[in-house]
CSV table of C-alpha atoms in Angstrom, one decimal:
chain,number,residue,atom,x,y,z
A,1,MET,CA,-2.5,-5.9,-35.1
A,2,SER,CA,-2.7,-3.4,-37.9
A,3,GLY,CA,-5.5,-0.9,-37.2
A,4,LYS,CA,-5.4,-1.7,-33.4
A,5,ARG,CA,-4.4,0.7,-30.7
A,6,ILE,CA,-2.5,-0.3,-27.5
A,7,VAL,CA,-1.9,1.8,-24.5
A,8,VAL,CA,1.2,0.9,-22.4
A,9,ALA,CA,1.7,1.9,-18.8
A,10,MET,CA,5.3,3.1,-18.8
A,11,SER,CA,7.0,3.6,-15.5
A,12,GLY,CA,10.5,4.3,-16.9
A,13,GLY,CA,11.8,0.8,-15.9
A,14,VAL,CA,13.0,-2.0,-18.2
A,15,ASP,CA,9.9,-4.1,-17.8
A,16,SER,CA,7.4,-1.5,-19.1
A,17,SER,CA,9.8,-0.3,-21.7
A,18,VAL,CA,10.1,-3.8,-23.2
A,19,VAL,CA,6.3,-4.1,-23.1
A,20,ALA,CA,6.1,-0.9,-25.2
A,21,ALA,CA,8.7,-2.2,-27.6
A,22,LEU,CA,6.8,-5.5,-28.0
A,23,ALA,CA,3.6,-3.6,-28.6
A,24,ALA,CA,5.1,-1.4,-31.2
A,25,ARG,CA,6.6,-4.4,-32.9
A,26,THR,CA,3.1,-5.9,-33.5
A,27,GLY,CA,2.3,-3.0,-35.9
A,28,ALA,CA,-0.4,-1.6,-33.7
A,29,GLU,CA,-0.5,2.1,-32.9
A,30,THR,CA,1.2,2.2,-29.5
A,31,ILE,CA,0.8,5.0,-26.9
A,32,GLY,CA,2.8,5.2,-23.8
A,33,ILE,CA,1.3,6.7,-20.7
A,34,THR,CA,3.2,7.6,-17.5
A,35,LEU,CA,1.5,8.8,-14.4
A,36,GLN,CA,3.3,11.3,-12.2
A,37,LEU,CA,2.4,10.1,-8.8
A,38,TYR,CA,5.1,11.2,-6.3
A,39,ASP,CA,8.5,12.7,-7.0
A,40,HIS,CA,10.3,11.7,-3.8
A,41,GLY,CA,12.9,9.8,-5.7
A,42,GLU,CA,14.1,12.9,-7.4
A,43,ALA,CA,14.0,14.9,-4.2
A,44,VAL,CA,16.4,12.5,-2.5
A,45,GLY,CA,18.6,12.0,-5.6
A,46,ARG,CA,17.8,8.3,-5.9
A,47,VAL,CA,17.2,6.5,-9.1
A,48,GLY,CA,14.9,3.5,-9.0
A,49,SER,CA,11.7,4.9,-7.6
A,50,CYS,CA,8.9,4.3,-10.1
A,51,CYS,CA,7.3,7.7,-9.6
A,52,ALA,CA,10.4,9.8,-9.7
A,53,GLY,CA,11.2,12.5,-12.2
A,54,GLN,CA,14.1,10.6,-13.7
A,55,ASP,CA,11.9,7.7,-14.4
A,56,ILE,CA,9.5,9.9,-16.4
A,57,ARG,CA,12.4,11.1,-18.4
A,58,ASP,CA,13.5,7.5,-19.0
A,59,ALA,CA,10.0,6.6,-20.2
A,60,ARG,CA,10.0,9.5,-22.6
A,61,ALA,CA,13.4,8.6,-24.0
A,62,VAL,CA,12.3,5.0,-24.6
A,63,ALA,CA,9.1,6.3,-26.4
A,64,ASP,CA,11.2,8.5,-28.5
A,65,LYS,CA,13.5,5.6,-29.4
A,66,LEU,CA,10.6,3.5,-30.4
A,67,GLY,CA,8.9,6.3,-32.3
A,68,ILE,CA,5.6,6.1,-30.3
A,69,ALA,CA,3.5,8.8,-28.6
A,70,HIS,CA,4.1,9.4,-24.9
A,71,TYR,CA,1.9,11.3,-22.5
A,72,VAL,CA,2.4,12.2,-18.8
A,73,PHE,CA,-0.6,12.7,-16.6
A,74,ASP,CA,-0.3,14.3,-13.1
A,75,HIS,CA,-2.2,12.1,-10.6
A,76,ALA,CA,-0.3,13.2,-7.5
A,77,SER,CA,-3.4,14.4,-5.6
A,78,ARG,CA,-5.3,11.2,-6.4
A,79,PHE,CA,-2.3,9.1,-5.4
A,80,GLN,CA,-1.9,11.1,-2.1
A,81,GLU,CA,-5.5,10.5,-1.2
A,82,SER,CA,-6.0,6.8,-2.3
A,83,VAL,CA,-2.6,5.4,-1.5
A,84,MET,CA,-0.4,7.5,0.8
A,85,ASP,CA,-3.1,8.6,3.2
A,86,VAL,CA,-4.5,5.1,3.4
A,87,PHE,CA,-0.9,3.8,4.0
A,88,ALA,CA,-0.5,6.2,7.0
A,89,ASP,CA,-4.0,5.6,8.4
A,90,GLU,CA,-3.5,1.8,8.3
A,91,TYR,CA,-0.3,2.0,10.3
A,92,MET,CA,-2.0,4.4,12.7
A,93,ALA,CA,-4.8,1.8,13.1
A,94,GLY,CA,-2.3,-0.9,14.0
A,95,ARG,CA,-2.5,-2.7,10.7
A,96,THR,CA,0.2,-3.5,8.1
A,97,PRO,CA,-0.8,-2.0,4.7
A,98,ILE,CA,0.1,-3.0,1.1
A,99,PRO,CA,0.2,0.3,-0.8
A,100,CYS,CA,1.1,-1.5,-4.1
A,101,VAL,CA,-2.3,-3.2,-4.1
A,102,GLU,CA,-4.1,0.0,-3.3
A,103,CYS,CA,-2.2,1.7,-6.2
A,104,ASN,CA,-3.2,-1.2,-8.6
A,105,MET,CA,-6.8,-1.0,-7.5
A,106,GLY,CA,-7.1,2.7,-8.0
A,107,VAL,CA,-4.6,4.8,-9.9
A,108,LYS,CA,-3.3,2.1,-12.2
A,109,PHE,CA,-6.2,-0.3,-13.0
A,110,THR,CA,-9.0,2.3,-12.6
A,111,ASP,CA,-7.7,5.7,-13.6
A,112,LEU,CA,-5.2,4.5,-16.2
A,113,LEU,CA,-7.6,2.0,-17.6
A,114,ASN,CA,-10.2,4.7,-18.0
A,115,LEU,CA,-7.6,6.9,-19.7
A,116,SER,CA,-6.9,4.1,-22.1
A,117,ARG,CA,-10.5,3.7,-23.0
A,118,GLU,CA,-10.9,7.4,-23.6
A,119,LEU,CA,-8.0,7.2,-26.0
A,120,GLY,CA,-9.9,4.5,-27.9
A,121,ALA,CA,-7.3,1.7,-27.1
A,122,ASP,CA,-8.2,-1.9,-27.7
A,123,CYS,CA,-6.2,-2.9,-24.5
A,124,LEU,CA,-3.9,-1.7,-21.8
A,125,ALA,CA,-0.6,-3.5,-21.5
A,126,THR,CA,1.6,-3.4,-18.3
A,127,GLY,CA,4.9,-4.8,-17.2
A,128,HIS,CA,3.5,-6.9,-14.4
A,129,TYR,CA,4.8,-10.4,-14.1
A,130,VAL,CA,1.5,-12.4,-14.2
A,131,GLN,CA,-0.1,-14.4,-17.0
A,132,ARG,CA,-3.5,-13.7,-18.5
A,133,VAL,CA,-4.9,-17.0,-19.8
A,134,MET,CA,-8.0,-17.4,-21.8
A,135,GLY,CA,-10.3,-20.1,-20.3
A,136,ALA,CA,-13.7,-21.5,-21.2
A,137,ASP,CA,-15.4,-18.6,-19.4
A,138,GLY,CA,-13.1,-15.7,-20.3
A,139,ALA,CA,-9.8,-14.3,-19.2
A,140,GLU,CA,-8.1,-15.8,-16.1
A,141,LEU,CA,-5.3,-14.5,-14.0
A,142,HIS,CA,-2.4,-16.9,-13.4
A,143,ARG,CA,1.0,-16.8,-11.7
A,144,ALA,CA,4.0,-15.7,-13.7
A,145,LEU,CA,6.1,-18.4,-15.3
A,146,ASP,CA,9.1,-17.3,-13.2
A,147,PRO,CA,8.2,-17.8,-9.5
A,148,ALA,CA,10.9,-15.3,-8.4
A,149,ARG,CA,9.2,-12.5,-10.3
A,150,ASP,CA,5.5,-13.4,-9.8
A,151,GLN,CA,3.4,-10.4,-8.8
A,152,SER,CA,0.0,-12.1,-8.7
A,153,TYR,CA,-0.4,-11.5,-5.0
A,154,PHE,CA,-0.5,-7.8,-5.6
A,155,LEU,CA,-3.1,-8.0,-8.3
A,156,PHE,CA,-5.8,-10.1,-6.4
A,157,ALA,CA,-8.2,-7.1,-6.6
A,158,THR,CA,-8.3,-7.1,-10.4
A,159,THR,CA,-11.9,-7.4,-11.5
A,160,GLN,CA,-13.1,-9.7,-14.3
A,161,GLU,CA,-14.0,-6.6,-16.4
A,162,GLN,CA,-10.5,-5.2,-16.0
A,163,LEU,CA,-8.9,-8.5,-16.7
A,164,GLU,CA,-10.7,-8.8,-20.1
A,165,TYR,CA,-9.1,-5.5,-21.1
A,166,LEU,CA,-5.6,-5.9,-19.6
A,167,ARG,CA,-2.5,-7.6,-21.2
A,168,PHE,CA,0.6,-8.8,-19.4
A,169,PRO,CA,3.2,-9.7,-22.1
A,170,LEU,CA,6.0,-10.5,-19.6
A,171,GLY,CA,4.2,-13.1,-17.7
A,172,ASN,CA,5.8,-16.0,-19.5
A,173,MET,CA,9.4,-14.6,-19.5
A,174,PRO,CA,12.2,-14.8,-17.0
A,175,LYS,CA,13.8,-11.4,-16.2
A,176,PRO,CA,17.1,-12.0,-18.0
A,177,GLN,CA,15.2,-12.5,-21.3
A,178,VAL,CA,13.4,-9.2,-20.8
A,179,ARG,CA,16.8,-7.4,-20.3
A,180,GLU,CA,18.1,-9.2,-23.4
A,181,ILE,CA,15.2,-7.9,-25.5
A,182,ALA,CA,15.8,-4.3,-24.2
A,183,GLU,CA,19.5,-4.6,-25.0
A,184,GLU,CA,18.8,-6.0,-28.5
A,185,MET,CA,16.5,-3.0,-29.2
A,186,GLY,CA,19.0,-0.5,-28.0
A,187,LEU,CA,16.9,0.7,-25.0
A,188,ALA,CA,19.0,2.8,-22.6
A,189,VAL,CA,17.1,1.2,-19.6
A,190,ALA,CA,18.2,-2.3,-20.4
A,191,PHE,CA,20.4,-2.6,-17.3
A,192,LYS,CA,18.6,-0.1,-15.1
A,193,PRO,CA,18.3,-1.5,-11.6
A,194,ASP,CA,14.9,-2.8,-10.4
A,195,SER,CA,13.0,-0.7,-7.9
A,196,GLN,CA,13.0,-2.6,-4.6
A,197,ASP,CA,11.1,-0.2,-2.4
A,198,ILE,CA,7.6,1.3,-2.2
A,199,CYS,CA,7.9,4.3,-4.6
A,200,PHE,CA,7.2,7.0,-2.0
A,201,VAL,CA,9.4,5.3,0.6
A,202,PRO,CA,12.7,5.0,-1.4
A,203,ASP,CA,14.9,4.8,1.7
A,204,GLY,CA,12.7,2.1,3.4
A,205,ASP,CA,11.9,4.3,6.4
A,206,TYR,CA,8.1,3.8,6.6
A,207,ALA,CA,7.9,5.5,10.0
A,208,LYS,CA,9.4,8.8,8.7
A,209,VAL,CA,6.7,8.9,5.9
A,210,VAL,CA,3.9,8.2,8.3
A,211,ARG,CA,5.1,10.8,10.8
A,212,LYS,CA,5.2,13.4,8.0
A,213,LEU,CA,1.6,12.6,7.1
A,214,ARG,CA,0.3,12.0,10.6
A,215,PRO,CA,2.4,14.0,13.2
A,216,GLU,CA,0.7,12.1,16.1
A,217,ALA,CA,2.2,8.8,15.0
A,218,ASP,CA,4.9,9.0,17.6
A,219,ASP,CA,2.6,8.7,20.6
A,220,ASP,CA,4.1,6.1,22.9
A,221,GLY,CA,2.4,3.4,24.9
A,222,GLU,CA,2.9,0.2,26.8
A,223,ILE,CA,4.5,-3.1,25.6
A,224,ILE,CA,2.6,-5.9,27.4
A,225,HIS,CA,3.3,-9.6,27.5
A,226,ILE,CA,0.2,-11.6,26.7
A,227,ASP,CA,0.3,-12.9,30.3
A,228,GLY,CA,-0.4,-9.3,31.4
A,229,THR,CA,3.1,-8.3,32.4
A,230,VAL,CA,4.1,-4.8,31.4
A,231,MET,CA,7.5,-5.2,29.7
A,232,GLY,CA,8.3,-1.5,28.9
A,233,ARG,CA,7.2,1.3,26.6
A,234,HIS,CA,7.3,1.8,22.8
A,235,LYS,CA,7.8,4.9,20.7
A,236,GLY,CA,4.8,4.6,18.4
A,237,LEU,CA,2.7,1.8,16.9
A,238,ILE,CA,4.1,2.6,13.5
A,239,HIS,CA,7.4,0.9,14.4
A,240,TYR,CA,5.7,-2.5,14.9
A,241,THR,CA,3.9,-5.2,12.9
A,242,VAL,CA,2.5,-8.6,13.8
A,243,GLY,CA,5.2,-11.2,13.7
A,244,GLN,CA,8.0,-8.8,14.3
A,245,ARG,CA,10.9,-10.0,16.5
A,246,LYS,CA,13.6,-7.4,16.1
A,247,GLY,CA,13.5,-3.9,17.5
A,248,LEU,CA,11.4,-4.6,20.6
A,249,ASP,CA,14.2,-3.5,22.9
A,250,ILE,CA,13.2,-6.1,25.5
A,251,GLY,CA,16.2,-7.9,26.9
A,252,GLY,CA,16.9,-10.7,29.4
A,253,GLN,CA,14.1,-12.9,28.3
A,254,ALA,CA,14.2,-16.7,28.5
A,255,GLU,CA,12.7,-17.1,25.0
A,256,PRO,CA,12.4,-14.8,22.0
A,257,LEU,CA,9.3,-12.5,22.0
A,258,TYR,CA,7.3,-11.5,19.0
A,259,VAL,CA,4.6,-8.9,18.3
A,260,ILE,CA,1.3,-10.7,18.7
A,261,ARG,CA,-1.2,-7.9,18.5
A,262,LEU,CA,-1.5,-4.1,18.3
A,263,ASN,CA,-4.3,-2.1,20.0
A,264,ALA,CA,-4.6,1.2,18.3
A,265,GLU,CA,-7.2,2.5,20.8
A,266,THR,CA,-5.0,2.0,23.9
A,267,LYS,CA,-1.7,2.3,21.9
A,268,GLN,CA,-0.5,-1.0,23.4
A,269,VAL,CA,1.8,-3.5,21.8
A,270,PHE,CA,1.2,-7.1,22.9
A,271,VAL,CA,4.2,-9.5,22.7
A,272,GLY,CA,4.6,-13.2,23.4
A,273,PRO,CA,6.3,-16.4,22.3
A,274,LYS,CA,6.1,-17.6,18.7
A,275,GLN,CA,3.4,-20.2,19.5
A,276,ALA,CA,1.1,-17.2,20.3
A,277,LEU,CA,1.3,-16.1,16.7
A,278,ALA,CA,-0.6,-19.2,15.5
A,279,VAL,CA,-4.0,-18.4,14.1
A,280,ALA,CA,-6.8,-20.8,13.0
A,281,SER,CA,-8.9,-18.3,10.9
A,282,ALA,CA,-9.0,-14.9,9.5
A,283,THR,CA,-12.0,-12.6,8.8
A,284,LEU,CA,-11.8,-10.8,5.5
A,285,ARG,CA,-13.3,-7.7,4.0
A,286,ASP,CA,-13.8,-6.5,0.4
A,287,ILE,CA,-13.4,-9.9,-1.1
A,288,ASN,CA,-12.8,-9.9,-4.8
A,289,TRP,CA,-13.7,-13.2,-6.6
A,290,ILE,CA,-12.5,-13.9,-10.2
A,291,GLY,CA,-12.5,-17.7,-9.9
A,292,GLY,CA,-15.7,-18.3,-11.8
A,293,ASP,CA,-17.5,-21.4,-10.6
A,294,PHE,CA,-14.6,-22.9,-8.8
A,295,GLU,CA,-15.6,-24.6,-5.5
A,296,GLY,CA,-13.5,-26.5,-3.0
A,297,PRO,CA,-10.4,-26.1,-0.8
A,298,LEU,CA,-8.2,-23.2,-1.6
A,299,GLN,CA,-4.5,-22.5,-1.5
A,300,VAL,CA,-4.0,-19.1,0.2
A,301,LYS,CA,-1.1,-16.7,0.6
A,302,VAL,CA,-1.3,-14.4,3.6
A,303,ARG,CA,1.9,-12.5,2.8
A,304,SER,CA,3.5,-11.7,-0.5
A,305,MET,CA,6.6,-13.9,0.3
A,306,ALA,CA,4.7,-16.6,2.1
A,307,LYS,CA,4.2,-20.2,0.8
A,308,PRO,CA,0.7,-21.0,-0.1
A,309,THR,CA,-1.3,-22.9,2.6
A,310,HIS,CA,-4.5,-24.9,2.4
A,311,ALA,CA,-7.7,-23.3,3.7
A,312,ARG,CA,-11.5,-23.1,3.1
A,313,LEU,CA,-13.6,-20.0,2.7
A,314,GLU,CA,-16.9,-19.8,4.5
A,315,GLY,CA,-18.6,-16.5,3.8
A,316,ASP,CA,-16.1,-13.9,4.8
A,317,THR,CA,-14.1,-16.2,7.1
A,318,LEU,CA,-11.0,-18.1,6.0
A,319,HIS,CA,-10.3,-21.3,7.9
A,320,PHE,CA,-6.7,-22.6,7.7
A,321,HIS,CA,-6.2,-26.4,7.6
A,322,ASN,CA,-3.1,-26.0,9.8
A,323,PRO,CA,-2.2,-23.1,12.2
A,324,GLU,CA,-0.8,-20.2,10.2
A,325,PHE,CA,1.8,-17.8,11.8
A,326,GLY,CA,2.3,-14.1,11.4
A,327,VAL,CA,-1.0,-13.3,9.9
A,328,SER,CA,-1.4,-9.5,10.1
A,329,PRO,CA,-4.5,-7.4,9.8
A,330,GLY,CA,-4.1,-5.0,6.8
A,331,GLN,CA,-2.4,-7.6,4.7
A,332,ALA,CA,-4.2,-9.6,2.0
A,333,ALA,CA,-5.2,-13.2,1.8
A,334,VAL,CA,-5.0,-14.2,-1.9
A,335,PHE,CA,-6.7,-17.4,-3.2
A,336,TYR,CA,-5.2,-19.8,-5.7
A,337,ASN,CA,-6.1,-23.0,-7.4
A,338,LYS,CA,-2.7,-24.2,-8.5
A,339,ASP,CA,-1.4,-21.4,-10.7
A,340,ARG,CA,-4.7,-19.6,-11.2
A,341,VAL,CA,-5.6,-16.6,-9.0
A,342,LEU,CA,-9.2,-17.0,-7.7
A,343,GLY,CA,-9.3,-13.6,-5.9
A,344,GLY,CA,-8.7,-12.5,-2.4
A,345,GLY,CA,-9.6,-10.1,0.4
A,346,TRP,CA,-8.2,-7.9,3.1
A,347,ILE,CA,-7.4,-9.4,6.5
A,348,GLU,CA,-9.6,-7.6,9.0
A,349,GLU,CA,-8.9,-9.8,12.1
A,350,THR,CA,-7.7,-13.2,13.1
A,351,GLY,CA,-8.9,-16.0,15.3
A,352,ALA,CA,-6.2,-17.5,17.6
A,353,VAL,CA,-5.5,-21.2,17.9
A,354,ALA,CA,-6.9,-22.5,21.2
A,355,GLN,CA,-4.0,-23.5,23.3
A,356,GLN,CA,-4.0,-24.6,27.0
A,357,TRP,CA,-1.4,-22.2,28.1
A,358,LEU,CA,-3.1,-19.3,26.4
A,359,ALA,CA,-6.4,-19.9,28.3
A,360,GLY,CA,-7.9,-16.6,29.4
A,361,ALA,CA,-5.3,-14.5,27.5
A,362,GLU,CA,-6.7,-11.9,25.0
A,363,VAL,CA,-4.7,-12.5,21.9
């Protein structure tokens, strides 16, 4: 790698720090870049938020230890517009957003990639747990070797052009091995805890963040059973998502009730039995395809933690082979062929499974 230049996206965590160390070890000129996106972690005194001030200091300390250049770029306004505002608006529209995908699509794999090219780098390396495999027609995106760490669901919107330029050195490693490398190289972040939350929601209170961005988020409305019975009132759509069971504050029912649908226009939350969550299809928008010439039935994940299910894609409509439960507008449907990521799209709406007892009900 002598004569080559590698830019590494450094968040201040152990994963990206090890990527920087591995890049420097190759003999290539290595440059670390950290994007300052949102400093809420520092404001609440919590370590572990990837955009917090402490993490920037950790990234700089690792770069100093490795003897590589390190730059911090302020992209807070861009992050606010392309990630946080979208997050709030999606909740206000009755959908369940995935801000990490929006961040990868924009700030990380667009802005950071452009910065890397401007610096004359031969590639951009990140600490994501996915594998980049060279196939007959170019680079392919595959699941990580360690299923527990796999992040491929969140990278479905990666384009073929971006994939050719990106590198994911950790995709074939289990996390303990990554920490061992960090410890061997004397990196202070070797045992730093993983960030478990969305970076700008470090305490897990999504509703609080949405209320701050959109004060009208607390508008109340009716909770309605899908049979038309008004069950009570809610304190804002932002507290609910499709498939939710807890927190409905509806007692005395013969069977558990789940959130079936949200209507942002009328501010109504529709609830019903678990069977009513079953959907036969999903209409997608903004489909990204990186599967080359692949044709045939797909394996699809409709939530990051869901097991893959079989489906076929016809135009922008995904047809499930078996009823799928808890499919929420705003989430992503990600396509796979075994371990290879073929692409994915955003779930716009769902088609309910026809059931005798649901005849006439608007679900």
